[in-house]
Short mmCIF file of C-alpha atoms and ligand atoms in Angstrom, two decimals:
data_model
loop_
_atom_site.label_atom_id
_atom_site.label_comp_id
_atom_site.label_asym_id
_atom_site.label_seq_id
_atom_site.Cartn_x
_atom_site.Cartn_y
_atom_site.Cartn_z
CA MET A 6 78.55 371.29 2.05
CA GLU A 7 76.50 368.67 1.85
CA VAL A 8 72.98 370.24 2.87
CA ALA A 9 70.02 368.11 2.99
CA ILE A 10 65.96 370.29 2.75
CA ALA A 11 63.68 368.05 3.94
CA GLY A 12 60.68 370.01 1.66
CA ALA A 13 60.07 371.47 -1.59
CA GLY A 14 57.81 374.56 -0.89
CA PRO A 15 58.53 378.13 -1.29
CA SER A 16 61.23 377.96 1.71
CA GLY A 17 63.00 374.84 0.85
CA LEU A 18 63.39 375.76 -3.14
CA PHE A 19 65.09 379.15 -2.34
CA ALA A 20 67.09 378.08 0.30
CA ALA A 21 68.51 374.63 -2.09
CA VAL A 22 69.38 377.61 -4.93
CA ALA A 23 70.37 379.99 -2.91
CA LEU A 24 72.74 377.75 -1.01
CA ALA A 25 73.90 376.50 -4.62
CA ARG A 26 74.97 379.46 -5.23
CA ARG A 27 77.59 379.99 -2.29
CA GLY A 28 79.11 376.21 -3.75
CA HIS A 29 77.45 374.29 -1.25
CA ARG A 30 75.75 370.72 -2.62
CA VAL A 31 71.93 370.42 -1.64
CA THR A 32 69.36 367.51 -2.06
CA VAL A 33 66.27 368.89 -1.77
CA VAL A 34 63.48 365.96 -1.09
CA ASP A 35 59.94 366.55 -0.88
CA ARG A 36 56.51 363.81 -1.13
CA ASP A 37 54.99 365.42 -4.24
CA ALA A 38 56.95 364.06 -7.28
CA GLY A 39 55.68 368.05 -8.66
CA PRO A 40 53.74 368.85 -12.30
CA SER A 41 52.62 365.81 -13.72
CA ASP A 42 53.27 365.33 -17.88
CA ASP A 43 50.35 366.75 -18.57
CA GLY A 44 50.70 369.87 -17.02
CA ALA A 45 48.18 369.30 -13.57
CA TRP A 46 49.86 369.70 -10.28
CA ALA A 47 47.50 368.52 -7.06
CA ARG A 48 50.14 369.14 -4.82
CA ARG A 49 48.54 367.16 -2.70
CA GLY A 50 49.33 367.97 1.79
CA VAL A 51 50.06 371.71 0.79
CA MET A 52 45.52 372.45 0.68
CA GLN A 53 46.97 376.39 0.56
CA PHE A 54 47.98 375.75 -3.08
CA HIS A 55 45.52 376.93 -5.67
CA HIS A 56 44.05 379.27 -2.61
CA PRO A 57 45.09 382.77 -3.54
CA HIS A 58 48.53 384.59 -2.56
CA GLY A 59 49.51 387.89 -2.03
CA PHE A 60 53.58 387.94 -2.77
CA ARG A 61 54.20 390.35 -0.93
CA PRO A 62 57.53 392.82 -2.01
CA GLN A 63 59.56 390.93 0.56
CA ILE A 64 59.68 388.07 -1.96
CA ALA A 65 60.05 390.08 -4.41
CA GLU A 66 63.45 391.83 -2.72
CA ALA A 67 65.18 387.86 -1.45
CA LEU A 68 64.29 386.74 -4.85
CA ARG A 69 66.22 390.27 -6.93
CA ALA A 70 68.96 389.50 -3.89
CA GLU A 71 69.40 386.26 -4.52
CA MET A 72 68.29 384.63 -7.96
CA PRO A 73 66.95 387.99 -9.89
CA GLU A 74 66.41 385.71 -12.90
CA MET A 75 63.85 384.04 -11.68
CA LEU A 76 61.95 387.35 -11.36
CA ASP A 77 62.44 388.02 -14.99
CA ALA A 78 60.75 383.93 -15.11
CA LEU A 79 57.75 384.60 -13.53
CA VAL A 80 57.32 388.14 -15.71
CA ALA A 81 57.63 385.97 -18.84
CA ALA A 82 55.24 383.22 -17.24
CA GLY A 83 52.67 386.63 -16.72
CA ALA A 84 53.88 387.38 -13.27
CA GLU A 85 52.70 390.88 -13.22
CA VAL A 86 54.81 393.28 -10.87
CA VAL A 87 53.19 396.19 -9.68
CA PRO A 88 54.10 398.36 -7.04
CA ALA A 89 52.99 398.59 -3.10
CA PRO A 90 54.41 401.48 -1.43
CA GLY A 91 52.59 400.41 1.67
CA GLY A 92 52.18 396.87 1.55
CA LEU A 93 49.36 394.71 0.19
CA GLY A 94 46.71 396.35 1.56
CA SER A 95 48.08 400.35 2.15
CA PRO A 96 48.25 403.07 -0.27
CA ALA A 97 51.51 403.58 -0.45
CA GLY A 98 56.73 400.63 -1.03
CA ALA A 99 58.51 398.42 -3.07
CA PRO A 100 56.86 396.18 -6.11
CA ALA A 101 54.42 393.05 -5.27
CA LEU A 102 53.92 390.21 -7.30
CA ARG A 103 50.50 389.81 -8.92
CA CYS A 104 50.30 385.77 -9.36
CA ARG A 105 48.82 382.51 -8.84
CA ARG A 106 50.67 380.19 -5.86
CA SER A 107 51.20 377.62 -8.83
CA VAL A 108 52.32 380.09 -10.98
CA PHE A 109 55.28 380.55 -8.31
CA GLU A 110 55.87 377.27 -7.25
CA ARG A 111 56.16 375.67 -11.02
CA VAL A 112 58.67 379.17 -11.88
CA LEU A 113 60.87 378.07 -8.64
CA ARG A 114 60.92 374.25 -8.71
CA ALA A 115 61.70 374.89 -12.47
CA PHE A 116 64.54 376.80 -11.35
CA ALA A 117 66.05 374.24 -8.17
CA THR A 118 65.40 371.65 -11.02
CA ALA A 119 68.05 373.39 -13.12
CA GLU A 120 70.58 375.02 -10.56
CA PRO A 121 74.11 373.27 -11.13
CA GLY A 122 74.52 371.80 -7.22
CA VAL A 123 70.84 371.22 -6.53
CA THR A 124 69.08 367.95 -6.43
CA VAL A 125 65.01 368.30 -5.96
CA GLY A 126 64.08 364.24 -5.15
CA GLN A 127 61.09 362.94 -4.69
CA GLY A 128 60.87 360.52 -1.23
CA HIS A 129 58.78 360.55 2.34
CA VAL A 130 60.99 362.32 4.44
CA ASP A 131 61.07 359.55 7.37
CA ASP A 132 62.74 361.14 10.49
CA VAL A 133 66.60 363.05 10.73
CA LEU A 134 69.32 361.24 10.45
CA ARG A 135 71.93 361.14 13.96
CA SER A 136 75.23 360.33 14.50
CA GLY A 137 77.85 361.78 17.21
CA GLY A 138 74.93 363.87 18.91
CA ARG A 139 74.41 365.20 15.56
CA ALA A 140 72.22 365.49 12.57
CA ALA A 141 74.19 363.70 9.69
CA GLY A 142 70.95 363.65 7.34
CA LEU A 143 67.79 362.40 6.51
CA LEU A 144 66.34 358.86 6.39
CA VAL A 145 64.19 359.51 3.47
CA ASP A 146 61.58 355.90 2.45
CA GLY A 147 63.87 354.48 4.42
CA ARG A 148 67.13 354.82 3.31
CA PRO A 149 69.60 357.19 4.50
CA LEU A 150 70.65 360.31 2.41
CA ALA A 151 73.68 361.53 4.40
CA ALA A 152 74.58 365.55 4.78
CA GLU A 153 76.10 367.85 7.14
CA LEU A 154 73.32 370.44 7.90
CA VAL A 155 69.90 369.25 7.01
CA ILE A 156 67.01 372.04 7.13
CA ASN A 157 63.43 371.30 7.74
CA ALA A 158 61.44 373.63 5.60
CA SER A 159 57.96 370.63 5.77
CA GLY A 160 55.90 373.42 6.29
CA ARG A 161 53.58 373.73 8.84
CA SER A 162 52.78 370.43 9.94
CA ALA A 163 56.39 369.98 10.59
CA ARG A 164 57.04 367.03 12.99
CA LEU A 165 60.22 366.48 11.87
CA ALA A 166 63.20 365.77 14.81
CA ALA A 167 59.75 366.83 17.75
CA ASP A 168 61.70 365.36 19.93
CA VAL A 169 64.37 368.17 19.96
CA ARG A 170 62.61 370.45 19.66
CA ALA A 171 60.42 372.76 21.99
CA PRO A 172 56.61 372.39 21.56
CA ALA A 173 54.39 374.71 18.79
CA GLU A 174 52.71 377.38 20.95
CA GLY A 175 49.37 378.50 18.98
CA GLY A 176 47.35 376.42 17.07
CA ASP A 177 44.09 377.56 14.93
CA CYS A 178 42.71 380.95 14.55
CA GLY A 179 39.42 380.31 13.88
CA LEU A 180 39.28 381.25 10.95
CA ALA A 181 38.43 379.32 7.32
CA TYR A 182 39.25 379.76 3.59
CA VAL A 183 36.23 379.16 0.60
CA SER A 184 37.97 379.55 -2.86
CA ARG A 185 37.72 379.73 -6.07
CA GLN A 186 39.89 380.70 -9.70
CA TYR A 187 38.17 382.99 -12.40
CA THR A 188 39.59 384.76 -15.84
CA LEU A 189 38.37 387.66 -17.22
CA LEU A 190 36.54 387.24 -20.68
CA PRO A 191 38.46 388.46 -23.13
CA GLY A 192 38.12 392.64 -23.15
CA ALA A 193 36.51 392.97 -19.30
CA GLU A 194 38.04 395.24 -17.48
CA PRO A 195 39.40 394.53 -13.37
CA GLY A 196 36.76 395.15 -11.00
CA PRO A 197 36.44 397.44 -8.27
CA MET A 198 40.32 397.70 -6.42
CA ASN A 199 41.21 399.14 -2.90
CA ALA A 200 44.43 398.07 -2.54
CA PRO A 201 47.43 396.53 -4.81
CA ILE A 202 46.38 393.30 -4.58
CA GLY A 203 42.39 393.73 -5.71
CA ILE A 204 39.79 394.01 -3.24
CA ILE A 205 39.74 393.82 0.75
CA GLU A 206 36.63 394.47 2.28
CA THR A 207 34.69 393.41 6.17
CA LEU A 208 31.76 393.12 5.87
CA THR A 209 29.32 392.35 9.48
CA GLY A 210 31.16 389.30 10.75
CA TYR A 211 32.58 387.61 7.88
CA MET A 212 35.68 388.91 5.20
CA VAL A 213 35.99 389.23 1.37
CA ALA A 214 38.89 389.86 -1.00
CA VAL A 215 39.33 389.77 -4.56
CA PHE A 216 43.49 388.91 -5.77
CA LEU A 217 44.52 389.54 -8.83
CA HIS A 218 46.58 386.96 -10.26
CA ASP A 219 48.85 386.18 -13.46
CA ASN A 220 47.81 386.03 -16.85
CA ARG A 221 44.23 388.03 -16.20
CA THR A 222 43.38 385.63 -13.44
CA PHE A 223 42.00 386.17 -10.02
CA SER A 224 40.85 384.22 -7.07
CA ALA A 225 37.22 385.81 -4.93
CA LEU A 226 37.93 384.54 -1.04
CA ILE A 227 35.10 384.43 1.30
CA ILE A 228 36.69 383.90 5.03
CA ARG A 229 34.10 383.00 8.09
CA PRO A 230 34.91 381.93 11.64
CA ALA A 231 35.56 378.49 10.94
CA ASP A 232 33.11 376.67 13.41
CA ASP A 233 29.52 378.49 11.34
CA ARG A 234 29.05 375.18 9.90
CA ARG A 235 26.51 376.91 7.66
CA PHE A 236 28.93 378.22 5.40
CA ALA A 237 30.19 374.17 4.72
CA ALA A 238 27.30 374.90 1.88
CA LEU A 239 29.56 377.53 0.58
CA ARG A 240 31.43 374.02 -1.48
CA SER A 241 29.22 374.13 -3.76
CA SER A 242 29.38 376.11 -6.83
CA ALA A 243 26.06 377.52 -6.88
CA ALA A 244 26.02 378.98 -3.02
CA PHE A 245 29.48 379.96 -4.19
CA GLU A 246 28.03 382.21 -6.95
CA THR A 247 25.32 383.20 -4.79
CA ALA A 248 26.69 384.39 -2.25
CA SER A 249 29.41 386.24 -4.74
CA MET A 250 26.93 387.68 -6.63
CA ALA A 251 25.43 389.05 -3.07
CA VAL A 252 28.71 390.85 -1.64
CA PRO A 253 29.40 393.96 -4.39
CA ALA A 254 32.83 393.96 -3.90
CA LEU A 255 33.09 390.44 -4.94
CA ALA A 256 30.32 390.70 -8.00
CA GLY A 257 31.97 393.36 -9.61
CA TRP A 258 34.37 390.58 -10.38
CA VAL A 259 32.53 387.15 -10.30
CA ALA A 260 29.85 388.28 -12.67
CA PRO A 261 28.80 386.64 -15.76
CA ASP A 262 29.64 389.23 -18.47
CA ARG A 263 33.12 389.78 -17.12
CA SER A 264 35.02 386.60 -15.79
CA ARG A 265 34.16 383.03 -15.91
CA PRO A 266 35.42 380.75 -12.83
CA ILE A 267 38.65 378.47 -14.07
CA SER A 268 38.70 376.05 -10.96
CA PRO A 269 35.81 374.52 -9.08
CA VAL A 270 35.40 376.07 -5.32
CA LEU A 271 38.56 375.15 -2.84
CA PRO A 272 36.85 374.98 0.74
CA GLY A 273 40.43 375.24 3.53
CA GLY A 274 41.64 373.30 6.13
CA ARG A 275 41.73 374.92 9.38
CA LEU A 276 44.30 378.12 9.42
CA HIS A 277 47.09 378.46 12.16
CA ASN A 278 48.16 380.50 14.30
CA THR A 279 51.65 378.90 15.11
CA TYR A 280 55.43 379.90 16.47
CA ARG A 281 58.42 377.05 17.11
CA GLY A 282 61.86 377.90 17.77
CA GLN A 283 64.58 376.32 17.07
CA LEU A 284 65.37 375.13 20.16
CA ASP A 285 64.94 372.81 22.61
CA GLY A 286 62.75 372.33 25.78
CA ARG A 287 65.67 374.34 28.01
CA GLY A 288 66.56 376.57 25.57
CA ARG A 289 69.73 374.68 24.05
CA VAL A 290 70.28 374.00 20.27
CA GLY A 291 68.55 370.05 20.59
CA LEU A 292 70.44 368.73 17.90
CA PRO A 293 73.46 370.09 15.97
CA GLY A 294 73.17 371.07 12.25
CA LEU A 295 69.50 371.14 11.97
CA LEU A 296 67.72 374.30 10.89
CA HIS A 297 64.03 375.37 10.67
CA LEU A 298 62.86 377.45 8.29
CA GLY A 299 59.50 379.00 7.12
CA ASP A 300 56.20 377.19 7.58
CA ALA A 301 58.26 374.85 10.31
CA VAL A 302 59.23 377.83 12.74
CA CYS A 303 55.50 379.66 11.50
CA THR A 304 52.73 380.13 10.41
CA THR A 305 49.95 382.40 10.79
CA ASN A 306 46.44 383.54 9.57
CA PRO A 307 46.83 384.09 5.56
CA SER A 308 44.71 387.23 5.68
CA ALA A 309 47.49 389.66 5.98
CA GLY A 310 49.05 388.16 3.55
CA ARG A 311 51.96 387.28 5.42
CA GLY A 312 53.63 383.89 5.21
CA ILE A 313 56.29 383.90 2.08
CA ALA A 314 57.68 387.04 3.15
CA VAL A 315 58.25 385.87 7.08
CA ALA A 316 59.52 382.40 5.11
CA MET A 317 61.88 384.67 2.29
CA ARG A 318 62.65 386.77 5.71
CA GLN A 319 63.78 384.02 7.52
CA ALA A 320 65.74 382.00 4.85
CA VAL A 321 67.64 385.25 3.78
CA ASN A 322 68.83 385.91 7.62
CA LEU A 323 69.32 381.96 7.37
CA LEU A 324 71.80 382.55 5.10
CA ARG A 325 73.08 385.08 6.11
CA LEU A 326 73.71 383.86 9.07
CA LEU A 327 75.67 380.11 6.97
CA ASP A 328 77.94 382.87 5.81
CA GLU A 329 79.08 384.51 9.37
CA HIS A 330 79.84 381.19 11.11
CA PRO A 331 81.09 379.01 9.05
CA GLY A 332 81.67 375.52 10.52
CA ASP A 333 80.02 376.20 13.43
CA PRO A 334 76.02 374.83 13.76
CA ASP A 335 74.98 375.30 17.23
CA ALA A 336 76.28 379.19 16.52
CA VAL A 337 74.08 379.81 14.03
CA ALA A 338 70.85 378.13 15.24
CA LEU A 339 71.60 379.97 18.81
CA ALA A 340 71.61 383.02 16.63
CA PHE A 341 69.00 382.10 14.19
CA ASP A 342 66.52 381.69 16.78
CA GLU A 343 67.17 384.57 18.33
CA TRP A 344 66.66 386.72 15.35
CA CYS A 345 63.51 384.39 14.47
CA THR A 346 62.39 385.36 18.84
CA GLU A 347 62.46 389.18 17.67
CA ASN A 348 61.37 389.20 13.93
CA VAL A 349 59.61 386.25 13.42
CA ARG A 350 57.64 385.77 16.77
CA PRO A 351 56.00 389.07 16.94
CA TRP A 352 53.55 388.31 13.76
CA PHE A 353 52.82 385.70 15.15
CA ALA A 354 51.19 386.68 19.02
CA ASP A 355 50.12 389.94 16.64
CA HIS A 356 47.49 387.63 14.89
CA VAL A 357 46.66 385.52 18.05
CA TYR A 358 45.64 388.72 19.61
CA TRP A 359 44.27 390.13 16.03
CA ASP A 360 41.78 387.06 15.56
CA THR A 361 40.85 386.23 19.08
CA ASP A 362 39.21 389.95 19.12
CA LEU A 363 37.79 389.94 15.71
CA LEU A 364 36.07 386.86 16.25
CA ARG A 365 34.59 387.85 19.30
CA ARG A 366 34.00 391.20 17.35
CA TRP A 367 32.48 388.84 14.71
CA ALA A 368 30.38 387.07 17.05
CA GLY A 369 28.94 390.84 18.17
CA GLY A 370 30.89 392.09 20.10
CA ASP A 371 31.70 395.21 20.31
CA VAL A 372 35.17 397.20 20.02
CA ASP A 373 36.17 397.21 23.98
CA VAL A 374 38.20 400.05 24.51
CA THR A 375 39.44 399.41 27.93
CA ARG A 376 42.25 397.35 26.45
CA ARG A 377 45.24 397.24 23.75
CA LEU A 378 43.27 397.44 20.73
CA PRO A 379 44.30 394.73 17.57
CA SER A 380 46.42 395.85 15.42
CA ASP A 381 42.92 395.59 12.38
CA LEU A 382 41.36 398.43 14.63
CA ILE A 383 44.55 400.70 14.62
CA MET A 384 44.58 400.09 10.67
CA GLU A 385 40.91 400.96 10.87
CA ALA A 386 41.71 404.06 12.25
CA THR A 387 43.32 405.67 9.81
CA GLU A 388 39.64 406.28 8.04
CA ALA A 389 39.38 408.49 10.42
CA ASP A 390 42.80 409.89 11.23
CA PRO A 391 45.08 410.15 8.23
CA ALA A 392 47.98 411.42 10.37
CA LEU A 393 48.00 407.71 11.59
CA TRP A 394 48.84 406.39 8.39
CA ARG A 395 52.90 407.76 9.14
CA VAL A 396 53.49 404.80 11.67
CA VAL A 397 50.61 402.37 10.31
CA GLY A 398 51.93 402.24 6.67
CA PRO A 399 55.32 400.59 7.86
CA TYR A 400 54.20 398.09 9.41
CA MET A 401 51.53 397.07 6.67
CA ALA A 402 54.23 397.17 4.57
CA MET A 403 56.06 394.80 7.77
CA GLU A 404 58.59 396.90 7.32
CA ALA A 405 58.20 397.68 11.49
CA LEU A 406 57.13 395.54 13.79
CA PRO A 407 53.61 395.34 15.50
CA SER A 408 55.19 396.71 18.68
CA SER A 409 55.64 399.61 16.41
CA LEU A 410 51.82 400.14 16.64
CA ASP A 411 52.47 401.47 20.75
CA GLU A 412 52.95 404.75 19.64
CA VAL A 413 48.93 404.92 17.90
CA GLU A 414 47.60 402.37 19.33
CA PRO A 415 46.28 405.26 22.68
CA GLN A 416 45.67 407.82 19.60
CA ALA A 417 43.27 404.70 17.59
CA ARG A 418 41.78 404.28 21.12
CA ALA A 419 40.71 407.03 21.67
CA ILE A 420 39.09 407.72 18.05
CA PHE A 421 36.78 404.30 18.98
CA ALA A 422 36.13 405.47 22.57
CA ALA A 423 34.77 408.71 21.08
CA GLY A 424 32.23 406.42 19.49
CA TRP A 425 33.32 406.26 16.26
CA ARG A 426 33.72 403.16 14.51
CA PRO A 427 34.68 401.74 10.33
CA PRO A 428 32.41 402.63 7.66
CA LEU A 429 30.34 400.10 6.83
CA HIS A 430 30.86 398.05 3.29
CA PRO A 431 27.50 397.36 1.62
CA GLY A 432 26.68 393.76 1.51
CA PRO A 433 24.58 391.47 4.05
CA THR A 434 25.51 390.48 7.35
CA ARG A 435 26.86 387.36 7.94
CA ASP A 436 23.58 385.51 8.99
CA GLU A 437 21.95 387.34 5.52
CA LEU A 438 24.34 385.69 3.59
CA ALA A 439 23.96 382.08 5.76
CA GLU A 440 20.14 382.02 4.91
CA LEU A 441 20.89 382.87 1.25
CA ILE A 442 23.17 380.43 0.47
CA SER A 443 21.06 377.86 2.79
CA LEU A 444 18.22 378.44 0.12
CA PRO A 445 18.06 376.06 -2.84
CA HIS A 446 20.18 377.74 -5.73
CA PRO A 447 18.94 377.66 -9.22
C1 FAD B 621 44.73 379.59 3.08
C2 FAD B 621 46.11 379.77 3.25
C3 FAD B 621 46.15 381.15 1.82
C4 FAD B 621 47.44 381.38 2.28
N1 FAD B 621 47.60 383.15 1.49
C5 FAD B 621 49.30 383.51 1.58
C6 FAD B 621 49.56 385.06 1.19
O1 FAD B 621 48.52 385.76 0.80
N2 FAD B 621 50.45 385.62 1.10
C7 FAD B 621 52.04 384.66 1.79
O2 FAD B 621 52.97 385.19 1.47
N3 FAD B 621 51.36 383.31 2.61
C8 FAD B 621 50.30 382.91 2.37
N4 FAD B 621 50.28 381.81 2.87
C9 FAD B 621 51.27 381.26 3.90
C10 FAD B 621 52.16 380.46 2.41
O3 FAD B 621 51.34 379.93 1.93
C11 FAD B 621 53.20 379.91 3.65
O4 FAD B 621 53.72 380.82 5.15
C12 FAD B 621 53.91 379.04 2.22
O5 FAD B 621 53.45 377.83 2.42
C13 FAD B 621 55.19 378.18 3.25
O6 FAD B 621 56.38 378.09 2.19
P1 FAD B 621 57.39 376.68 3.30
O7 FAD B 621 57.59 376.10 1.97
O8 FAD B 621 57.74 377.20 4.66
O9 FAD B 621 56.32 375.54 3.81
P2 FAD B 621 55.10 374.05 2.25
O10 FAD B 621 54.56 375.25 1.48
O11 FAD B 621 54.12 373.66 3.17
O12 FAD B 621 56.44 373.43 2.15
C14 FAD B 621 56.26 372.20 3.05
C15 FAD B 621 57.10 371.31 2.13
O13 FAD B 621 58.05 370.07 2.55
C16 FAD B 621 56.57 368.82 2.11
N5 FAD B 621 56.48 368.01 3.14
C17 FAD B 621 55.91 367.74 3.84
N6 FAD B 621 56.18 366.92 5.15
C18 FAD B 621 57.16 366.14 4.44
C19 FAD B 621 57.91 365.22 4.63
N7 FAD B 621 57.58 363.91 5.82
N8 FAD B 621 58.44 364.53 3.40
C20 FAD B 621 58.70 364.64 2.26
N9 FAD B 621 58.61 366.10 2.21
C21 FAD B 621 57.47 366.93 2.96
C22 FAD B 621 55.28 369.27 1.38
O14 FAD B 621 54.80 368.03 0.73
C23 FAD B 621 56.07 370.68 0.74
O15 FAD B 621 56.13 370.71 -0.42
C24 FAD B 621 49.06 381.61 2.92
C25 FAD B 621 49.03 380.28 3.46
C26 FAD B 621 47.29 379.48 3.83
C27 FAD B 621 46.69 377.77 4.50
#
């Protein structure tokens, strides 16, 4: 079968290689030309490209199932395969990858480009071609690219064929990223860690994290409410360094005797929690032969590092459904939509509830014990009662859906209702940090 894929991000390239290995001829089209001859890759339009990514075990599992050589190639490029027994943030699973997103995508792109049966081309996808009431290919820079199956893997702002799809749910999640990449100095040890990615800590009104990557590189990250304009100042290197040195979890990494920056400060655009199914507003297949994949289906606040894991799971299940229903695009779309509704949408709903409540608490509100606790507080409650790990661990590892937490939510809520609160991590409050970065910097 001739397949056309819009978007050569992780979803589009993974699907392309896997489909080609099933005997299909696949053309992937992206507006991005790929790395330039000197190795630079700005990747305009994918703002997260240089921001830190945690690569959960589901990603390594999908690669191992479909293209095991890519794992070897990632390791050869400097990525580290690390045990993550309970997922990225928990103490106890399958291996995760420590690697810059740019390294992951370079290796994946090189794989797809070298794969017999895959063509990776450059061009802007203007629309999905239609013929006889079904998808017939892509319109690329005004020229037709004929295909029997079309996959929209064009990412979180996907607008392709919007008229045959019910509108997206959700929107801006209200949080914003600002990060910077560093390299450890020769002989320097990594800084403090409390998770397979590195370290992640919540302070009063904001959150910080360090993600260890490949080749002794890492990213320092500050996550704050998007509408707190005082933090726009963090775009300056001096302000970012001042803020990082003021927070012990970051200072232990970015101190000048341990590391040096290798990128400018990277401000993040708006972060989204969105979900969009495969079907039209009436619950029917809008355009047979067109499927949506990856962030074009679901994006979640990246602070839990779920995006590519969700995208890979989608891709693995889409491949299974294409194998199960050869030549029946309606059946594939309906079954894939049902699978996404049951297995993807809950991660979106989880984050919407979590982020709304987090922003309320970051604005000064206390834990609300009159209603269901959001997932972050149920995770926090494991500190007070480690027995909760039995249920919380699989959720954190994304081995169990958010609804699995229902079993222990009343127990966790009782802990908070009795007055327990998570211990505060050392460092300035958000107001104190805002004050610090507003001062003139040396
Ligand atoms: C700040 C941030 C941090 C993140 N951190 C993590 C993390 O820690 N762990 C994790 O698993 N996930 C993380 N994510 C999510 C992750 O980046 C996404 O899930 C992932 O990029 C989805 O891949 P994709 O291939 O579906 O979409 P994308 O990576 O967005 O790729 C879409 C591609 O389509 C192309 N395209 C779009 N429109 C057109 C068009 N009209 N014509 C031609 N080409 C087009 C784009 O150029 C792009 O190459 C993060 C996201 C953000 C925003």
